Short mmCIF file of C-alpha atoms in Angstrom, two decimals:
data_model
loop_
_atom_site.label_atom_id
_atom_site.label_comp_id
_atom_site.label_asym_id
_atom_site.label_seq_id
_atom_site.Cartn_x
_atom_site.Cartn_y
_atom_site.Cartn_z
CA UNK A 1 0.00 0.00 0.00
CA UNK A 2 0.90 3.38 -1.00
CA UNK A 3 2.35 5.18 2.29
CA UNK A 4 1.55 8.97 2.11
CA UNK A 5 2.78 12.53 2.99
CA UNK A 6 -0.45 12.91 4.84
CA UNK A 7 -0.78 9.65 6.88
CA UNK A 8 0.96 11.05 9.90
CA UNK A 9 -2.14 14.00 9.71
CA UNK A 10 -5.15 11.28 9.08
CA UNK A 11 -3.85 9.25 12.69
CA UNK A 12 -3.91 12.67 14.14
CA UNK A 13 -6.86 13.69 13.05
CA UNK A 14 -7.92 10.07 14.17
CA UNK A 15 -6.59 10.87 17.82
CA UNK A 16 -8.13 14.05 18.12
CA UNK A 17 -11.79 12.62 16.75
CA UNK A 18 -11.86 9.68 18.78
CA UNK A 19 -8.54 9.45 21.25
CA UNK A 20 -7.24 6.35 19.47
CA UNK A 21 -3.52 5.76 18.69
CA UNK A 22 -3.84 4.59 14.80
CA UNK A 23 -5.92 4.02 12.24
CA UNK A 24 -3.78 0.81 10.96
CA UNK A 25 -5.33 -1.61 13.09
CA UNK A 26 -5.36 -5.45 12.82
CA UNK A 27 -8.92 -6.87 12.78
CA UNK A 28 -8.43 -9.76 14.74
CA UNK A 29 -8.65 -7.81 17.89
CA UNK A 30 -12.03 -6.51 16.80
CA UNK A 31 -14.77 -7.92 18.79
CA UNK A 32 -16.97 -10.83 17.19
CA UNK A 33 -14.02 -12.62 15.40
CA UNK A 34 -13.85 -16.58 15.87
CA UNK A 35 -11.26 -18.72 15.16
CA UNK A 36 -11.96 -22.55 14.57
CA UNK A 37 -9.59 -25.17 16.21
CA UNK A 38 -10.56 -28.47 14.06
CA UNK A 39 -10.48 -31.79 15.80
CA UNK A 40 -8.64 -34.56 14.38
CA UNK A 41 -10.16 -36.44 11.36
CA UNK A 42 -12.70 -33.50 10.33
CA UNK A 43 -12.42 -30.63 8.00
CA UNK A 44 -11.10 -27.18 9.01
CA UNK A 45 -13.72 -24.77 9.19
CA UNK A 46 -14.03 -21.45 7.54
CA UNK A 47 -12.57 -18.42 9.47
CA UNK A 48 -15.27 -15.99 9.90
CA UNK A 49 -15.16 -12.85 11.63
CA UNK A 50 -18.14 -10.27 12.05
CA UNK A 51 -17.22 -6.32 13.04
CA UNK A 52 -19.11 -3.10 13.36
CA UNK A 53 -19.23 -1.06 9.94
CA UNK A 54 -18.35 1.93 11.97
CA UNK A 55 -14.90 -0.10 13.07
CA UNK A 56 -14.02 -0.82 9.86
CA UNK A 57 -14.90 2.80 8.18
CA UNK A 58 -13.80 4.57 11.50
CA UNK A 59 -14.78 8.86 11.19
CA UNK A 60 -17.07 7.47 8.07
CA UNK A 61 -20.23 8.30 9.85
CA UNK A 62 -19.26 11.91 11.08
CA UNK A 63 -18.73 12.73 7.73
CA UNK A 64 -21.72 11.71 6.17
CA UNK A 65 -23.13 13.77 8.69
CA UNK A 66 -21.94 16.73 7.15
CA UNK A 67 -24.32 18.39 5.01
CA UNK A 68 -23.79 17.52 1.15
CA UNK A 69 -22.77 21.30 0.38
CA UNK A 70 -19.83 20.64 2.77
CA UNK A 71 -17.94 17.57 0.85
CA UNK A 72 -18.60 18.28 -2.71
CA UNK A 73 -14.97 18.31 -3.41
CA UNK A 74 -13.36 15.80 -1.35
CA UNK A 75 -14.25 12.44 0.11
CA UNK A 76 -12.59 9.78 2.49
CA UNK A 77 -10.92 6.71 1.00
CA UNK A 78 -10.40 3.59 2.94
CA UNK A 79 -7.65 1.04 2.45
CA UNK A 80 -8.06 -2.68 3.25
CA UNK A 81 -4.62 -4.54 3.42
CA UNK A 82 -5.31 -8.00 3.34
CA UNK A 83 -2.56 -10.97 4.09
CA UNK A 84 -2.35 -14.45 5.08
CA UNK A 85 -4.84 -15.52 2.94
CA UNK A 86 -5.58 -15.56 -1.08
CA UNK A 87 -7.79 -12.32 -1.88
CA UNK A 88 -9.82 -14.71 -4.41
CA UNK A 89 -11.07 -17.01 -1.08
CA UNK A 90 -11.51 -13.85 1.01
CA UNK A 91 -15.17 -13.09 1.43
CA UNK A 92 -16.69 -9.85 2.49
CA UNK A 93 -19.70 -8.95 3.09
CA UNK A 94 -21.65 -5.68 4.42
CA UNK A 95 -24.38 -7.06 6.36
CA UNK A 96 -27.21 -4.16 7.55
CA UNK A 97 -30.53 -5.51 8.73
CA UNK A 98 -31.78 -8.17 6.35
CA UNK A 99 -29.62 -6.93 3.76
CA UNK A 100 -27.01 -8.84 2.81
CA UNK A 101 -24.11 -7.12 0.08
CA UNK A 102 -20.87 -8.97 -0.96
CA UNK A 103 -18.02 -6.70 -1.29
CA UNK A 104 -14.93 -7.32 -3.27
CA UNK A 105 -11.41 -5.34 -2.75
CA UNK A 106 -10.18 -3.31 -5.62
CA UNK A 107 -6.05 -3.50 -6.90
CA UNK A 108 -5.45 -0.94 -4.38
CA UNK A 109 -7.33 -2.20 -1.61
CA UNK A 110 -10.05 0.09 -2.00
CA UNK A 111 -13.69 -1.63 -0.92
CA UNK A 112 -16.23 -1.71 -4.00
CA UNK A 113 -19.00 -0.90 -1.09
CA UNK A 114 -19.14 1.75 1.21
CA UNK A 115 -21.98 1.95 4.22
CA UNK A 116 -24.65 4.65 4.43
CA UNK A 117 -25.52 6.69 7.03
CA UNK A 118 -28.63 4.51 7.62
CA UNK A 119 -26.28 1.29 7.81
CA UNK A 120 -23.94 2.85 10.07
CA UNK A 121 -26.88 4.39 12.12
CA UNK A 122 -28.62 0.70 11.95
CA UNK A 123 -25.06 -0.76 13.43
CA UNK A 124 -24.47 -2.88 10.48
CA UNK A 125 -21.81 -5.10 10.38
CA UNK A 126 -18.89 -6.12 8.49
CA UNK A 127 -18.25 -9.92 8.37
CA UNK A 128 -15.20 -11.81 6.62
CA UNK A 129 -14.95 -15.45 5.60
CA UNK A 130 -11.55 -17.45 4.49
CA UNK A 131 -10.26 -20.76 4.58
CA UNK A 132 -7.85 -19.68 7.70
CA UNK A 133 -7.28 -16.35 9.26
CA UNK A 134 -6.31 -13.79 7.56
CA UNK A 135 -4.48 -10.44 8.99
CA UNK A 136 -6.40 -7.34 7.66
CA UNK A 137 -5.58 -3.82 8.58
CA UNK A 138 -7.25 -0.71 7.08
CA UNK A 139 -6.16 2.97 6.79
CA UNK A 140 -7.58 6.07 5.70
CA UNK A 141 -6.90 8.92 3.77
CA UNK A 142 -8.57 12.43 2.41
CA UNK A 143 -9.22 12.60 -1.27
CA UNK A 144 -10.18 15.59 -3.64
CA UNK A 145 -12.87 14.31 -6.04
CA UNK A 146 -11.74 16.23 -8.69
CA UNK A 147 -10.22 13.12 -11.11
CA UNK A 148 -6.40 12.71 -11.04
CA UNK A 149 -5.61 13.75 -15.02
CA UNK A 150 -2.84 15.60 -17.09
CA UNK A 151 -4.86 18.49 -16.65
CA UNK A 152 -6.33 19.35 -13.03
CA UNK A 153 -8.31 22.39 -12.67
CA UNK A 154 -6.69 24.75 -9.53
CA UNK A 155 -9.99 25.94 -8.43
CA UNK A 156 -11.41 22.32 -7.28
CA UNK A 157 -8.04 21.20 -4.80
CA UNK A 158 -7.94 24.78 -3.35
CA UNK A 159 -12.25 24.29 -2.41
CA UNK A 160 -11.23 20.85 -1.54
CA UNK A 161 -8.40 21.45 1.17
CA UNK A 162 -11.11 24.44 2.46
CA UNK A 163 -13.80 21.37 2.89
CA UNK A 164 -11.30 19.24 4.13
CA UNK A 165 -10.19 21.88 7.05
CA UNK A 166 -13.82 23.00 8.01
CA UNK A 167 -15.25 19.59 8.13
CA UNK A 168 -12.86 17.59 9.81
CA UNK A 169 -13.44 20.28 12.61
CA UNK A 170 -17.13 19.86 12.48
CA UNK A 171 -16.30 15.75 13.04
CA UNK A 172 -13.74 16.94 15.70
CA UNK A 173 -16.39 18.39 17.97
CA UNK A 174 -14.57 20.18 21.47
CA UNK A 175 -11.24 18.88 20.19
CA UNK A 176 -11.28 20.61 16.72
CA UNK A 177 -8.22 22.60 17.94
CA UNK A 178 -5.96 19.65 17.88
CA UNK A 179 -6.92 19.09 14.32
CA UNK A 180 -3.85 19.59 12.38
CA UNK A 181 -4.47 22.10 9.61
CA UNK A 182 -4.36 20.68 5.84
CA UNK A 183 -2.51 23.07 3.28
CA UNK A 184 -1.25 20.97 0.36
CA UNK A 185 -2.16 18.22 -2.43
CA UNK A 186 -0.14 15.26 -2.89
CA UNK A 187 -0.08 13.69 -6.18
CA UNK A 188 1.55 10.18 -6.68
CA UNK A 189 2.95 9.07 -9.86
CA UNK A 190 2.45 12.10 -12.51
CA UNK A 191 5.44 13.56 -14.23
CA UNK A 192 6.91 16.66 -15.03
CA UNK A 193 3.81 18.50 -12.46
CA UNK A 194 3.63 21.86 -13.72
CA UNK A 195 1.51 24.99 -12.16
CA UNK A 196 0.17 27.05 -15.10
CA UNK A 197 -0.13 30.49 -13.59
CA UNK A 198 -2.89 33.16 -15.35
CA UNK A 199 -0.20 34.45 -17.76
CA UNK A 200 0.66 31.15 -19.64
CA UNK A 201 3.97 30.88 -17.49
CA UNK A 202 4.77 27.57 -15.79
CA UNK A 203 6.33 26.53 -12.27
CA UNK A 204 7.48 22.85 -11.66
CA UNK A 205 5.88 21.60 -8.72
CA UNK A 206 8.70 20.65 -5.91
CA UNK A 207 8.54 15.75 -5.44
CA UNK A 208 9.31 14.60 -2.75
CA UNK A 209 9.55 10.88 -1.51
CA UNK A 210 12.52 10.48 -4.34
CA UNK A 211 10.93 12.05 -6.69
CA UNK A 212 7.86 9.97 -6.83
CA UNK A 213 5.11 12.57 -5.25
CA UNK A 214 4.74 15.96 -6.59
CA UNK A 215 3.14 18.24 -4.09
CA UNK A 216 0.99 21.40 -4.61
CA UNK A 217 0.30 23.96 -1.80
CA UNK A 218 -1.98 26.74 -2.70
CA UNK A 219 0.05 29.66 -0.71
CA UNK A 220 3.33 28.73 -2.38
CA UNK A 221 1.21 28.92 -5.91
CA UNK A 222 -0.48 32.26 -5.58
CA UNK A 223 -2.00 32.73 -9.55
CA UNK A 224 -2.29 29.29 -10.67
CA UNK A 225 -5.03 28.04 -12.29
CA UNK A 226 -3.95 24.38 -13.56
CA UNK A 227 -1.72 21.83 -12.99
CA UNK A 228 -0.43 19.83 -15.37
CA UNK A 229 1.73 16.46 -15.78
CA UNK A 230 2.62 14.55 -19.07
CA UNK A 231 1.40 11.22 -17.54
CA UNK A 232 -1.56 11.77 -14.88
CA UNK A 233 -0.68 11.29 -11.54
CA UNK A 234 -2.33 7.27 -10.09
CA UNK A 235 -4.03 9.52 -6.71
CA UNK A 236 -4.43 12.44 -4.86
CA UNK A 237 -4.36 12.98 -1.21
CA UNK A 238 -4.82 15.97 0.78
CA UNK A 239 -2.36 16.59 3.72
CA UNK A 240 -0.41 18.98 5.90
CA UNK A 241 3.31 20.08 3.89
CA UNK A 242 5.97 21.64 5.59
CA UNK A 243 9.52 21.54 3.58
CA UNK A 244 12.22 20.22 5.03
CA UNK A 245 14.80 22.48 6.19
CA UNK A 246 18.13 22.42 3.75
#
């Protein structure tokens, strides 16, 4: 899994929200998990574990809660890292009142299903199946839903990180001052990231993990109205930036 520039924001934000230490956590020490022990001379049992939607999309329900006005240019994206067993016998399935939806993992771990506020408010549950037990952890980050392309329009990230700092406050409640302030876009895998300011004139954007993330911060932009890349960047993520000292 991708790690991000703005990971070490999302687990504070995730302290500040609800006092916990990470978002990364390993499901087997969620409640309702079982684990099997077959006797001698009879088949192994599936592995089946069931947990609370709101455990597995942790801050999900806070931010439906936010009016529809408030996150029309970003979202939350959640990550499932799956190992210890083959993702083809890995079942998953979102399980709300009588309602039973299977939900399959995308390449990069994204779920294909997401709960609604009335699942989440009806404590539905997420329940896995596998041959044996599998480790799963899950992480979070804070998306712009503006598409990653060649040619990103300035406007959208800048009313993105804006949403992204007013409602994560909102979800903060009395600790909103802990939240750490968001100021930048992160944009893995694009090359040559230019800023195309109002006069036609272009600014590289400054990489950083080796070269492989280009970053864009609004402030350090002032008059740009695209970006652009030759090959689109894979994701964006919205985070905190602060250069590193030379």
């Amino acid at each position: 899994m991708l790690k991000s520039p703005s990971t070490k924001a999302l687990v504070t934000l995730a302290m500040a929200v609800a006092g916990i230490a990470a978002l990364s956590t390993p499901m087997a020490l969620a409640q309702g998990s079982t684990k099997p022990t077959p006797t001698q001379g009879t088949p192994a049992k599936p592995f089946i574990k069931t947990v609370p939607a709101e455990k597995a999309f942790p801050f999900y329900e806070p931010y439906l809660k936010l009016a529809p006005s408030e996150r029309t240019h970003m979202r939350m994206s959640y990550q499932f890292k799956i190992t210890g067993t083959e993702a083809r016998d890995l079942k998953i399935r979102l399980l709300s009142g009588q309602k039973v939806t299977p939900v399959t993992i995308g390449l990069k771990g994204e779920p294909s299903v997401y709960p609604t506020l009335e699942d989440l408010k009806n404590k539905a549950q997420l329940q896995f199946e596998a041959p044996k037990e599998p480790k799963i952890s899950i992480s979070m980050e804070l998306r712009p839903t503006t598409p990653a392309d060649t040619d990103i329009p300035v406007a959208d990230l800048v009313k993105a990180i804006d949403q992204v700092n007013k409602g994560s406050k909102k979800m903060a409640g009395v600790l909103a001052m802990a939240v750490p302030k968001m100021n930048a876009i992160f944009l893995m895998g694009g090359t040559n990231g230019q800023a195309v300011m109002a006069d036609g004139s272009q600014r590289p954007l400054p990489m950083v993990q080796e070269g492989k993330v280009a970053v864009f911060v609004p402030d350090n932009h002032k008059g740009a109205i695209r970006l652009v890349f030759d090959t689109a960047p894979e994701q964006m993520q919205i985070g905190p930036y602060k250069p590193k000292k030379s």
